[in-house]
Amino acid sequence: MKDTIRFELNNKPQEVTIDKERTLLWVLRNDLDLTGTKYGCGMGLCGACSVLVDNKPVRSCQVTADFVDGKKVVTVEGLGTKDKLHPVQQAFVDHDALQCGYCTPGMIITATGLLYKNPSPTREEIIDAMDENFCRCGAYTRIIDAIQAASKKMKGGI
Amino acid sequence: MKKNNNNFIDLLDSTIPKGMGRRAFLKRFSGGVVIAVSLMDFQALEAAVLQEYPADLNAYLSIDKDGRVTSYTGKIEMGQGVITSLAQMIAEELDVKFSDVEMIMGDTDLCPYDRGTWGSLTTRMFGPALRSAGAEARAILLEMASEKMNVPVSELSVNEGIVFEVKNKQNKLSYAELAQGARIVKSLKNKPVLKDPKDFKIIGKSHLKVDSPDKVTGGAKYAGDIRVPGMVFAKILRPPSHAAKRIKVDVSAVQGVKEIDLIQDGDLIAVLHEDPEVAEKYLNNIKAEYDVPTSGLNENTIFDHLMNVAPEGTLISEGGNLTEGKKGAEEYLEAKFLDGYVAHSPMEPHTAMAMMENGKMKVWASTQNPFGLKSIIANELKLQEENVQVLQVFVGGGFGGKSSNGQAVEAAKLAKISGKPVMVAWTRREEFFYDTFRPAAVIKINSGCKKDGKLTLWDYGVYFAGQRGAQHFYDIPNHKTVAYNSGWTAEAGAHPFATGAWRAPSNNTNSFARESQINIMAAKIGMDPVEFRFKNLKDERMIRTLKAAVDKFGWTSIKSPSGKGWGIACGVDAGAYVALMAKINVDKSNGKVVVERVVVAQDMGLVINPQGATIQAEGCVTMGLGYALSEDIQFAGGEIHNRNFDSYEIPRFSWTPKIEVELLDLPYEPAQGGGEPAIIVMGALIANAIYDAIGVRLYQMPMTPDRILKGLKNKN
Ligand code: FES
Ligand code: FES
C-alpha cells in the first residue's frame, strides 16, 4: 500500500509516495539518495543514522517514514556544503574530530540537535547528550572539543 | 636504471605489471612526468614483506600537463590518515603545495599491486619510496627547467611548484609549464637524495585531514553509498551457528514472487530486491532446518580446550639456562593469563556493491586489501583477473577485520548470477557472526628475580595469540619464549569460528601478560614498578621512551598497591616503542573502573603528521579500553550470543579519559608505524592500575565489574 508523505527535507519541500511503514533510514538512503546518513546497528544503539526532525535528533533506523509527515527533516547533507560548512561541520574539520568518518554524520547531527536545545552545553552535558553515539575509531575527545568550539562560535544561536 | 624516455606509451607498457588495466592507466596520462617506484631498494623493509611484491614497481607519481600531482598506491584510507600523510611526503620532496597533491588509492586498475593495508606498514614502506619518487620528479623537472631557462641546475630553486633562478626570481617556470608537452616516464631504481629533516616545510608539521570536508558533509563515498541504476539489495539465508549444517530448506513461500529475484546457488540462498527491507521480509519466509551439533565450548571452557589442542611449540628466542635462572631467583612466580575473543566492530559493517559491465566485474568494497579481493573474486567466479576491478571507496574502519572480504565475494557472485548490480551490506548481526575475531589465548609465564629487582628468569609460553609482541625486551640472563600456534588463525578444531588479525595482532594479548607479570614481580619485592623496569632495561630506545612517560605523567615512586590507581606498561610494535601511564578510579561497591588520565610516550622515529599520529594514539587508547574492560564474545560452540552493541559493549564518550600524547622528536630516525603501537599495552595498563588502586590482580581480560568484585571478595 502506497501513501504520499509530504515533509520538508533539507529546506526544500519533499513528497514521496511509498509504503509508509518503511524505515526512514532506507527511504532517505535509497529513494532520496541521501547516503550521508549511515547504517551502523539498525537497533537504535549507535547513532550513525541520526537525522534532525524538527530540530531534534532522531534515529532514522527506528522510525517509519510517516513519522516525518508534515515535519522538517535535516540530514547531514542539508546542514552545509563543502564551500559553506555549517559551524558544527567546520569545527569537526578544524579539530580533526574524525578518523574513518563513518560515525561523523550521526555525530554532527546529534551535536547540532544538542546545540538547538542547549546552545552552551558544559562538557558533561555534551558527554551526556552524545553518549549513545559510538565511534569505534575513538575520536571522542576531539568531538567534544569540536562541539564546544562550535557552541562558542555560534554564540548561542544556530 | 631506465633512462628518461620520450616514448611514453612503450615504457609505461613495459613497466606496468601484468593485470593492471593499461588502457585505463594511460587514459589518465595524456602527458607529463611519471615516476614509477619499486620498493625493492628500500632496505628498511623486512625481506618477507618484500617477497610478496612484484619486483618492478609499486607506486606511481605523476605531474601532468596542468601541473597536477597525482600519486597512485594500492593502499586504502580507513581512518588512519595516510591519504593525508602520504601526500605530505610527496609535497615535501617535490616542493609543491600540499593541496596540489591528489592521492588515488586502492583502485586495482589504476594503482600498482599492494598486498593490503595492515601491519602499520604504509608509512614505513611507502614513506621512503614515495619521498624518493618526489625527489626524483623534482630533479627531472629542474633539469628540464635548466635547459629551457638556460640556467645551471645549481642556480635554480623551487617553491610551491615554481622553479626560479635564485639570483633573479623573476626568471621562473612552473611545473605545469614544464610538464606540458613532456612525455617522460621514469622507473626509479636508485635512491635519490632526500631532503635533510632540518629543511622540512611540510613533513613533521601537523596537517588537518584532507578528507574531512567530504566526510562532514556526507559526500564521502563508502561502499554502501554507491548508487547504480537498477541496483538491488541482497539478503542472504544465514545459519544459526558456525557448526550448523542445513538439512532442509523450503523456498516455496517465495518462489514465483514477481517482485523479487530468488537466487539458489549451492549453499547460497538469497533474495534480491531494490528495497532491503522487502528482501528481508521475503527471506524470512524461507524455512530452513539445521542440524546443530551440541558443543561444550563457551567463553569459560575455551581456555582448557585450547591448552588441550595446542600444537608443538615454536621457539622464538632463548638464552642462558632456565634451571640456573630459577636457582638464582629469590622471588619466583608462575602465572597464567587469559584473553577472550574480541570483535573488530568497525562502525561500517562489511559492505560491497558489485556489477557486471561489458564482461567486467566491478566491485566497490569495504576492504583492506583490494588486490587480494580481486584475485579471490576472479578465482571464485572463474573470471580472468583483468576482468575484475576493485574500485576506490572510503573504508569505515577496518582494524584488521576488513582483510577478510566474504561480503564482496557474495555480492560478486549474486551480481554474476542475477545480471543485476547487487549490494551486499551486512547487518550488525551478520557482522558479529562473520567477523574474524581476535583469538582467545592463554599465556603462561614463570619468572624469577633477585630481591634487588634484577630479573633472573623468564620462561614464556604463548598459546594461540600469535608471535607478534611475544618477545620481551628486558635484559634477562636466562630466558625462553615459545609460541604454541604461531599466528592468529589456527588449525581446524581449535576455535569454533573464524579468527583473524585484530589491530596489532598478538601483541595486545602478549603485552597484557608480560607487563602484568613485570608489575607482579615488582610488587613481590616491594619495588616501584617503573624503577623495576629501569633496573631490567638495557634497550636505549625503551629507556628514553619510559623516561618521557615518567616526565609527562609526573610519576613518583610508589609501592603498589598505593591506592592511587596508577598504572604503567611498555611495549614494542611495528618498529615503534611505547610507554603508557594511567590514573584510574575503581568503585569498590560495583566494580566499575573509571579511567581518568592516560599518558602515551611514543618513539615512532620521524613523524610525518604529528597531529595525525597523536590522533592515532588517542584512538588506540580509546579502542583499547574496550578489550581491557568489556569486550568479550559470548558463545556456545559456533553460536555467537552477542550480535549487537547492546550485548557487546564498546567504548563510549563517558569512558574516555584525558589522553596526553608525547611523540619523541626523532626526525633523523626512520619513520615507524603509528596506527597500532599505543593499543598493545592497554590491557596491562588497566590491570596494573586496578591492582594499584585496590590490590586486586586480574589475570583475565576483559576486566569486567564482575571479575573485579569477585577479586575483591577473594581478597577479603
Ligand atoms: S543505525 Fe540507527 S542507531 Fe545505529
Ligand atoms: S571516525 Fe571512525 S567510527 Fe568514528
Short mmCIF file of C-alpha atoms and ligand atoms in Angstrom, two decimals, chain A residues 97-104 107 134-139 143, chain B residues 78-79 346-348 396-397 399, ligand 2:
data_model
loop_
_atom_site.label_atom_id
_atom_site.label_comp_id
_atom_site.label_asym_id
_atom_site.label_seq_id
_atom_site.Cartn_x
_atom_site.Cartn_y
_atom_site.Cartn_z
CA ALA A 97 37.33 15.21 15.09
CA LEU A 98 37.10 12.11 12.92
CA GLN A 99 39.10 9.25 11.55
CA CYS A 100 37.25 6.90 9.23
CA GLY A 101 34.36 9.36 9.22
CA TYR A 102 31.62 6.76 9.25
CA CYS A 103 30.12 7.87 12.56
CA THR A 104 30.65 11.53 11.66
CA MET A 107 27.78 12.78 15.46
CA PHE A 134 29.53 5.35 19.03
CA CYS A 135 32.85 5.95 17.32
CA ARG A 136 34.98 2.83 17.02
CA CYS A 137 37.98 4.86 15.85
CA GLY A 138 37.95 6.69 19.17
CA ALA A 139 37.59 10.34 18.15
CA ILE A 143 34.45 15.56 19.06
CA MET B 78 40.18 3.69 6.54
CA GLY B 79 40.64 6.42 9.08
CA PRO B 346 34.07 -1.11 12.83
CA MET B 347 31.12 1.28 12.67
CA GLU B 348 30.74 0.40 9.00
CA GLY B 396 34.61 2.99 7.63
CA GLY B 397 37.19 1.47 9.95
CA PHE B 399 41.30 -2.72 12.38
S1 FES C 2 35.59 8.14 12.93
FE1 FES C 2 35.51 6.01 12.55
S2 FES C 2 33.82 5.43 13.73
FE2 FES C 2 34.08 7.48 14.28
#
